[in-house]
GROMACS .gro file of C-alpha atoms in nm:
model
  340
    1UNK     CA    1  15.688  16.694   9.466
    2UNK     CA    2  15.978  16.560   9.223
    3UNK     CA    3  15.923  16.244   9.360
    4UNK     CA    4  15.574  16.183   9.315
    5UNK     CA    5  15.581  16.325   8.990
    6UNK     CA    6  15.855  16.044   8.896
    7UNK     CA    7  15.629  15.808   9.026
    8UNK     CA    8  15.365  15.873   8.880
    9UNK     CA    9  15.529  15.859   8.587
   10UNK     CA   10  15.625  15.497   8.622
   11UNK     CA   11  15.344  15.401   8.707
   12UNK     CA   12  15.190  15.527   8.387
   13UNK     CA   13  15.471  15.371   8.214
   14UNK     CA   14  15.391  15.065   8.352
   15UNK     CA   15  15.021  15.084   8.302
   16UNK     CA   16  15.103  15.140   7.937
   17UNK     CA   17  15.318  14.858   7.927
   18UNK     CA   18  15.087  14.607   8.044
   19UNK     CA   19  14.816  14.709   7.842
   20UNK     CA   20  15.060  14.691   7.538
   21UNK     CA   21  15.164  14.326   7.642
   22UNK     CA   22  14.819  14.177   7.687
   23UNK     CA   23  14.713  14.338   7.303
   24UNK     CA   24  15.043  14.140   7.189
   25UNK     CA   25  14.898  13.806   7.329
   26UNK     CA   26  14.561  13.857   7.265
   27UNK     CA   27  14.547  14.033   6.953
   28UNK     CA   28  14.157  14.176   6.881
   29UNK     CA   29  14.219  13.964   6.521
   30UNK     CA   30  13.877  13.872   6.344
   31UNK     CA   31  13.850  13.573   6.174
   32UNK     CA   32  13.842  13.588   5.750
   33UNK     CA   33  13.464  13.528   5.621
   34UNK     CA   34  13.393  13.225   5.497
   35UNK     CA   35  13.369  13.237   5.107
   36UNK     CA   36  13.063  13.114   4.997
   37UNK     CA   37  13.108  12.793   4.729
   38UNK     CA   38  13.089  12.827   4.361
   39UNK     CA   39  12.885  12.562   4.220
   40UNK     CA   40  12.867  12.451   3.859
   41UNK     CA   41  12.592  12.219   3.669
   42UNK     CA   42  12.590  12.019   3.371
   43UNK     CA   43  12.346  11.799   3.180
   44UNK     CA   44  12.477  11.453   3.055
   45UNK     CA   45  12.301  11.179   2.879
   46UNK     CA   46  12.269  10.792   2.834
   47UNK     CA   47  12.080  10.730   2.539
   48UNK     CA   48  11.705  10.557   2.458
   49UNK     CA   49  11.594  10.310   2.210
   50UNK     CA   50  11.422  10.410   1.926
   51UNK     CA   51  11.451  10.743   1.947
   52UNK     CA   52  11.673  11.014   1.740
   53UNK     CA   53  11.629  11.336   1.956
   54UNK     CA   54  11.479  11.412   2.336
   55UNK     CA   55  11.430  11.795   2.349
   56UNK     CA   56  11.414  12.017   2.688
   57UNK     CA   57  11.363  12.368   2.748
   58UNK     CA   58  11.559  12.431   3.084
   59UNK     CA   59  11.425  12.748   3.265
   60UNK     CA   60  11.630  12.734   3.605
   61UNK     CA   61  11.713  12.527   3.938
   62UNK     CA   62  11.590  12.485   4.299
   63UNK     CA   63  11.748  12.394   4.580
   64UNK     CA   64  11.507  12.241   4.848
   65UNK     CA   65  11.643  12.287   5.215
   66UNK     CA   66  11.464  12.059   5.512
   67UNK     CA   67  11.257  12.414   5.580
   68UNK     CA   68  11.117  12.394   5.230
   69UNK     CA   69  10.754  12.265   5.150
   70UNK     CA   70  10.830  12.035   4.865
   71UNK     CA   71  10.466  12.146   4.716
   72UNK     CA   72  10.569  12.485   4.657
   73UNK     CA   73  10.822  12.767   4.474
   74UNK     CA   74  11.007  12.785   4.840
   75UNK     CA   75  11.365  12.712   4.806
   76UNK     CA   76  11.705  12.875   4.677
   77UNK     CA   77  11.641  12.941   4.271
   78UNK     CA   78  11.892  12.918   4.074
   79UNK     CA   79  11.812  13.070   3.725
   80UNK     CA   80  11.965  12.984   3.400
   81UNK     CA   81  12.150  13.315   3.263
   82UNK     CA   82  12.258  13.499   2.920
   83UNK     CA   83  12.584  13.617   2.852
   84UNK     CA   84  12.419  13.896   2.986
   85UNK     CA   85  12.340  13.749   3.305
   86UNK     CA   86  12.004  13.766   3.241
   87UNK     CA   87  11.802  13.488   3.286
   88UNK     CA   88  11.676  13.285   2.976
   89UNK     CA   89  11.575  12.951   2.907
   90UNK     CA   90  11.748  12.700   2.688
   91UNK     CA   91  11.639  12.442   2.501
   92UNK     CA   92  11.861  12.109   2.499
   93UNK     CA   93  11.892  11.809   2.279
   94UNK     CA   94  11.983  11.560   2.570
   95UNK     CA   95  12.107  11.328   2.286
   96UNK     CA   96  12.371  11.536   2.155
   97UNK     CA   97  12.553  11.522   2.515
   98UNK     CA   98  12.624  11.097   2.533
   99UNK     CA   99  12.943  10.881   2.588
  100UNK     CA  100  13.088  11.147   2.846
  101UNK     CA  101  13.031  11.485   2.683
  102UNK     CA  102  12.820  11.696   2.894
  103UNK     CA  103  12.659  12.065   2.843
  104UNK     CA  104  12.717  12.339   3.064
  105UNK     CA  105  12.400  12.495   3.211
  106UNK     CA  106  12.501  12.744   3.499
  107UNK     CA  107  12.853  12.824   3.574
  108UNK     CA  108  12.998  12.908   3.935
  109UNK     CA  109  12.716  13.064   4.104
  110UNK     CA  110  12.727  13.104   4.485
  111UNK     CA  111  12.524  12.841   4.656
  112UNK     CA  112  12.545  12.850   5.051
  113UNK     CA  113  12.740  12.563   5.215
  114UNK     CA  114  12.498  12.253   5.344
  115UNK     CA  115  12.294  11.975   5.308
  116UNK     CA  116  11.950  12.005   5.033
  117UNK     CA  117  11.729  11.741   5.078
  118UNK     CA  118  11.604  11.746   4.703
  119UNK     CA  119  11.693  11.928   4.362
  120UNK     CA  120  11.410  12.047   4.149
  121UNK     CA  121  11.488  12.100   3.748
  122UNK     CA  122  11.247  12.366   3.618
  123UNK     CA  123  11.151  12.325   3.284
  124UNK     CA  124  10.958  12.579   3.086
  125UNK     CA  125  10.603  12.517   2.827
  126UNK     CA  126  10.650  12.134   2.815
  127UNK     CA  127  10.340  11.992   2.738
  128UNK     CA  128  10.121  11.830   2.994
  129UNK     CA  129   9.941  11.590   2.736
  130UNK     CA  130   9.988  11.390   2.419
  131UNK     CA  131   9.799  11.683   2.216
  132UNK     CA  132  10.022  11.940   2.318
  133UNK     CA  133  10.263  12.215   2.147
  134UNK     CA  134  10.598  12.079   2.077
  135UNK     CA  135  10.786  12.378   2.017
  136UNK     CA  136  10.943  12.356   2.389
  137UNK     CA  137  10.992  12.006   2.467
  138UNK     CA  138  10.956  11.707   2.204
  139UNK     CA  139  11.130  11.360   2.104
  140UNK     CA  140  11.148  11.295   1.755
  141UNK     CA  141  11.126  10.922   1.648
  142UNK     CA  142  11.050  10.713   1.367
  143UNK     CA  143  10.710  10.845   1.332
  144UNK     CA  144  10.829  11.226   1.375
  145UNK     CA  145  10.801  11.468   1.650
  146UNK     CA  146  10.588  11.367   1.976
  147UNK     CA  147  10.522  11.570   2.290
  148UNK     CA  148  10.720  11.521   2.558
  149UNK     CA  149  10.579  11.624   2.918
  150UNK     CA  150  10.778  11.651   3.250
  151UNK     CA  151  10.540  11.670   3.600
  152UNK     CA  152  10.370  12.009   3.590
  153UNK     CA  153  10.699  12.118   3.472
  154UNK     CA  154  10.922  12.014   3.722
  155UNK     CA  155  11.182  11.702   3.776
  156UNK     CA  156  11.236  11.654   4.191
  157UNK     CA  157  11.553  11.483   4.189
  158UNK     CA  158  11.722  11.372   4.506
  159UNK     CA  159  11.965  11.511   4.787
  160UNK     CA  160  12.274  11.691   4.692
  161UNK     CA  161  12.528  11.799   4.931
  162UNK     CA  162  12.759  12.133   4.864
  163UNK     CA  163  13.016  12.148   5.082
  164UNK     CA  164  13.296  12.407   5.231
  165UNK     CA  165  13.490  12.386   4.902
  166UNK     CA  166  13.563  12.673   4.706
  167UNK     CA  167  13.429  12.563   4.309
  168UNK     CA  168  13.200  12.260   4.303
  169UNK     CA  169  13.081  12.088   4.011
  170UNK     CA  170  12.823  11.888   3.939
  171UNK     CA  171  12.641  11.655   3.665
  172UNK     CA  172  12.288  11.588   3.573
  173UNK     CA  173  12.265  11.261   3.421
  174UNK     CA  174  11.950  11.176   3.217
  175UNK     CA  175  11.940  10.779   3.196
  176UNK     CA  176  11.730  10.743   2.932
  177UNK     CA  177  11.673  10.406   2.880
  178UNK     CA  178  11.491  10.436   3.303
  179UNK     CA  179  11.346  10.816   3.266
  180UNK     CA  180  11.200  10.819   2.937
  181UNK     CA  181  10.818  10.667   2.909
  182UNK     CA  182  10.635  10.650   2.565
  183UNK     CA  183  10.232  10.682   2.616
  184UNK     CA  184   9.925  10.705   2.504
  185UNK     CA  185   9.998  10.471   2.278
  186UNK     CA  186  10.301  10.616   2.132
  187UNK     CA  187  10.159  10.971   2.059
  188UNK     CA  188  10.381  11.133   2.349
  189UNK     CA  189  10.619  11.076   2.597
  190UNK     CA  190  10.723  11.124   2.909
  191UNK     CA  191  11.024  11.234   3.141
  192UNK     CA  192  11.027  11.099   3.453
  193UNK     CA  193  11.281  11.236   3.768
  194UNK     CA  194  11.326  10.813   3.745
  195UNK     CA  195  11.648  10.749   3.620
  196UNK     CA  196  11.797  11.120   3.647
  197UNK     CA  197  12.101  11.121   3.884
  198UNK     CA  198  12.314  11.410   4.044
  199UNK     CA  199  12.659  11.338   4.108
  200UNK     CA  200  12.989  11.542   4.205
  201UNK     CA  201  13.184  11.567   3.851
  202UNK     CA  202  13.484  11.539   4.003
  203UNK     CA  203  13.482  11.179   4.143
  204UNK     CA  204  13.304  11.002   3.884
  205UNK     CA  205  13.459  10.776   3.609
  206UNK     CA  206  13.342  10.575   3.312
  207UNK     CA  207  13.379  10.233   3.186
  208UNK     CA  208  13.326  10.086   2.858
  209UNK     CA  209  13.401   9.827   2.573
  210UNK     CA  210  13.340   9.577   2.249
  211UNK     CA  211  13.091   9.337   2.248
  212UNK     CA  212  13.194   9.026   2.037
  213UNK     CA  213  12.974   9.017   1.728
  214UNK     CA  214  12.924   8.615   1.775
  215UNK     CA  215  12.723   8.761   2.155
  216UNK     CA  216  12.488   8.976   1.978
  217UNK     CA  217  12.288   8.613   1.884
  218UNK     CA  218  12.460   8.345   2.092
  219UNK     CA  219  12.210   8.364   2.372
  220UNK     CA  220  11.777   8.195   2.449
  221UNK     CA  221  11.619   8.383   2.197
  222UNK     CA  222  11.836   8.621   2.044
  223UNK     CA  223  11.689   8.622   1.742
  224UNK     CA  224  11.660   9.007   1.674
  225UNK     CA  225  11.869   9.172   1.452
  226UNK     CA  226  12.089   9.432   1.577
  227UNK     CA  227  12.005   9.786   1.376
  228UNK     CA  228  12.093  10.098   1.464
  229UNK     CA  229  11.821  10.333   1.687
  230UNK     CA  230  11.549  10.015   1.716
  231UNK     CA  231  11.529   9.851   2.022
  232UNK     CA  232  11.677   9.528   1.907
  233UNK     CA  233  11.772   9.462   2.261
  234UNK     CA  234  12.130   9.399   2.288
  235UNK     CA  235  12.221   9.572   2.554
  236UNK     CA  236  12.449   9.596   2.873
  237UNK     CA  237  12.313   9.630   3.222
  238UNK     CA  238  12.544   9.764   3.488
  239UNK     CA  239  12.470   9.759   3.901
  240UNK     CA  240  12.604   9.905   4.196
  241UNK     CA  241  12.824   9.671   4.388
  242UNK     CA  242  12.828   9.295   4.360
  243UNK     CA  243  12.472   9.108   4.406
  244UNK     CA  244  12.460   8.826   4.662
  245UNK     CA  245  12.421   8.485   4.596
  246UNK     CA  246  12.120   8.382   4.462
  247UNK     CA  247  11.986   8.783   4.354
  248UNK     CA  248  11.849   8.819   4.031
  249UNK     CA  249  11.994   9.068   3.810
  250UNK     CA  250  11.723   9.314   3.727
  251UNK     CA  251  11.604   9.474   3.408
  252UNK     CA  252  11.495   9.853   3.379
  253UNK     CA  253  11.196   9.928   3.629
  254UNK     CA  254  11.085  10.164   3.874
  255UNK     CA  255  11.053  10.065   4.180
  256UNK     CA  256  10.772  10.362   4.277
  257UNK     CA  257  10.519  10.253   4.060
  258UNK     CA  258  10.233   9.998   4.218
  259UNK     CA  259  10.299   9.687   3.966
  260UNK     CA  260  10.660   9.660   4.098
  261UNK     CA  261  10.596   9.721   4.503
  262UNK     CA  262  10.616   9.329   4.536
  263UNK     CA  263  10.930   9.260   4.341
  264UNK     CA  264  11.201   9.153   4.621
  265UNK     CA  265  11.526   8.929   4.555
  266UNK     CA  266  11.584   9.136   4.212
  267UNK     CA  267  11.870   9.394   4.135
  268UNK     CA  268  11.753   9.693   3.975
  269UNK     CA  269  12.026   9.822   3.761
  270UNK     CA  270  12.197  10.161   3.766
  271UNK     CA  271  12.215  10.193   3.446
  272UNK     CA  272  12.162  10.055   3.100
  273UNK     CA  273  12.305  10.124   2.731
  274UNK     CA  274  12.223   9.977   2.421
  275UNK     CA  275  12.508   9.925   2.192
  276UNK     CA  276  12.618  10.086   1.886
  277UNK     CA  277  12.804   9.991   1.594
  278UNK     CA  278  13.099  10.247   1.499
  279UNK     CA  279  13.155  10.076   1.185
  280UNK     CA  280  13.417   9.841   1.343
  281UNK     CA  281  13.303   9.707   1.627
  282UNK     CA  282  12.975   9.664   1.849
  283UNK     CA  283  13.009   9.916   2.159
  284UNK     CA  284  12.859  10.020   2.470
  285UNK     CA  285  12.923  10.334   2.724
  286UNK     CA  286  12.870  10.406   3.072
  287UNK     CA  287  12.986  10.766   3.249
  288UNK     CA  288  12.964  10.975   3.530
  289UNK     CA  289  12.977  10.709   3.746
  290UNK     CA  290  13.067  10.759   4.103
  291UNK     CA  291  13.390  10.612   4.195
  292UNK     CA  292  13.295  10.220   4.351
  293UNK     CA  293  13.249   9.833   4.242
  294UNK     CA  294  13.021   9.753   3.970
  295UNK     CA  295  12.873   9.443   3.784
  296UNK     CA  296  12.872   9.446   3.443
  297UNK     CA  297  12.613   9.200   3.205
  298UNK     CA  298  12.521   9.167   2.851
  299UNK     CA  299  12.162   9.018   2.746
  300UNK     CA  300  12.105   8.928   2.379
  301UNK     CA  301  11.736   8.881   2.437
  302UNK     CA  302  11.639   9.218   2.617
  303UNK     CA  303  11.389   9.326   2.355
  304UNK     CA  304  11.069   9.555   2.537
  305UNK     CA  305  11.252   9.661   2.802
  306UNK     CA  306  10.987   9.873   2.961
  307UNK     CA  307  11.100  10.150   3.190
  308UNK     CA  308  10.828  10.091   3.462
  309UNK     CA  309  10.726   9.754   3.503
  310UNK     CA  310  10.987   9.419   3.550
  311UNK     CA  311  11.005   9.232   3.220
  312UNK     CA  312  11.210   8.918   3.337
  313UNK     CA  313  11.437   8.919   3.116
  314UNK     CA  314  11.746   8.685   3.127
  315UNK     CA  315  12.042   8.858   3.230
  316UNK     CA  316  12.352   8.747   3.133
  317UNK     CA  317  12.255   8.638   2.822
  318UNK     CA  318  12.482   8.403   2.761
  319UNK     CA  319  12.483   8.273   3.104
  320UNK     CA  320  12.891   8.374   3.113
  321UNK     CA  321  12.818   8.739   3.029
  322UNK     CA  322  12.938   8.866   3.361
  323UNK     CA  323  13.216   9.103   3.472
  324UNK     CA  324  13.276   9.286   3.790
  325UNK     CA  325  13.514   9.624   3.790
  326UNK     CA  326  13.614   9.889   3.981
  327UNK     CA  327  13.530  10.254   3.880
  328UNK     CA  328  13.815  10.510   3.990
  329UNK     CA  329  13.740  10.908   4.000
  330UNK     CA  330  13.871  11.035   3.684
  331UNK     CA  331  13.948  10.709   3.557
  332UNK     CA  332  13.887  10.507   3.235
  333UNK     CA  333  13.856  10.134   3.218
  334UNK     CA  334  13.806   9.896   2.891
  335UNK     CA  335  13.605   9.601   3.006
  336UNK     CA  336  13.518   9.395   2.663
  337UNK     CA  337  13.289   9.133   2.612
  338UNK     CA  338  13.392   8.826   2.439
  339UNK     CA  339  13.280   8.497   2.337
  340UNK     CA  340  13.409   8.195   2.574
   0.00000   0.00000   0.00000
């Protein structure tokens, strides 16, 4: 009886044992939970000829998955909030946020990890003709205040990508030399998801410089006097990469609308600015540019640049007016333009 009673006990031992060992190799351990990103959005600005203030009322943003009808509300909203965190709308003088500065419209909300195939900007009352209110969205030029209408209230902008990282930041850059349209014969205006760009804040830079005095008339009919918020068409055209030989460098049109479907062997710029004068010299200012090669060129002569349609306008003007750089993320390069 003493025996099997000591055997037993081993046994048991030895069952408890094992058991013990196999919990130390394979420990029932789960895995942390992802954390779900916190993303951040800003609005930026590159200015427009001609005009002193460009007016939105911002009401919230959507993020379009490949599931979402593009026709529709579907999609993950993103609402502007109140120090309350309540949401609100906010109206936004796109002008007051050039030359790098940038305005903060929602801060580190939790956006699920993946790929959107398009962001919407939801804007609130715009007006949807030239006879409309302008207490929501306006431009004021030399003439006074003008309607300014987005599509049925919306801007659909492209992809964006949010990834695994903890905070995320992006920038919502209003070119507004490409996404500003004046119509019906200057009574109104439009914005125009043309010429709006999203891009990752933190791997963009910015490049920009003089332009010689002796430029601003050296060029084929560069008559026009530079003065400050006309469009006296001095201005600096910058493109993605390095055009091949023999491509025409492009002035400001978009490519979706039917009178420029048949316009091949032409570089459409990235961007454009006019220059300024800060009372010492004649400037110009590109930012939030994603990190890569660019081409930089000045025209003299670019006078009626119109948004939409291809204007052929000489570019470089001065033929020399060229200069190719390298944008870093974070960085700041001086790239001036003098005469040869």
């Amino acid at each position: 009886m003493r025996t099997f009673a000591i055997i037993s006990t081993c046994l048991l031992l030895s069952a408890c044992g094992g058991s013990s060992s196999e919990q130390e190799n394979n420990p029932d351990v789960l895995p942390e939970p992802t954390a779900t990103p916190l993303v951040t959005f800003f609005v930026a600005d590159a200015p427009a000829d001609s005009v002193t203030s460009v007016n939105v009322t911002f009401n919230s943003i959507t993020l379009k998955s490949a599931d979402d009808n593009d026709d529709d509300n579907s999609g993950l909203e993103l609402p502007l909030l109140d120090e309350n965190g309540e949401p609100t709308a906010m109206t936004i003088d796109l002008m007051n946020y050039q030359d790098g500065e940038q305005k903060l419209i929602i801060d580190s909300v939790e956006v699920p990890a993946g790929e959107y195939k398009s962001l919407v900007i939801n804007t609130l009352d715009c007006p949807q003709n030239q006879n409309g209110d302008t207490s929501a969205c306006w431009v004021v030029d030399s003439d006074g205040d003008k309607p300014l209408k987005t599509p049925s209230n919306k801007l659909r902008l492209g992809a964006i990508t949010i990834s695994e990282e903890t905070e995320q930041a992006f920038t919502i850059e209003f070119n507004l030399r490409s996404s500003l349209v004046s119509t019906a014969n200057g009574a109104s205006y439009n914005l125009k998801p043309h010429g709006v760009r999203i891009v990752n804040s933190d791997l963009v830079g910015k490049v920009s410089g003089t332009v010689d005095v002796n430029l601003l008339t050296a060029g084929e009919n560069c008559e026009t006097v530079f003065a400050p918020d006309t469009d006296h068409g001095k201005i600096v055209y910058i493109y993605q990469g390095i055009p091949a030989e023999g491509a025409i460098l492009g002035d400001e049109f978009d490519p979706e609308e039917e009178q420029t479907n048949d316009i091949t062997g032409v570089t459409k710029p990235y961007a454009s600015d006019s220059i300024t004068f800060d009372g010492e010299s004649y400037r110009y200012n590109f930012a939030h540019l994603p990190a890569g090669e660019y081409t930089l060129a000045f025209s003299c002569s670019a006078v009626g640049d119109d948004s939409d349609s291809y204007d052929q306008i000489k570019i470089a003007n001065p033929d020399q007016q060229i200069h190719t750089v390298t944008i870093e993320a974070a960085g700041e390069l001086e790239q001036n333009f003098t005469e040869s």
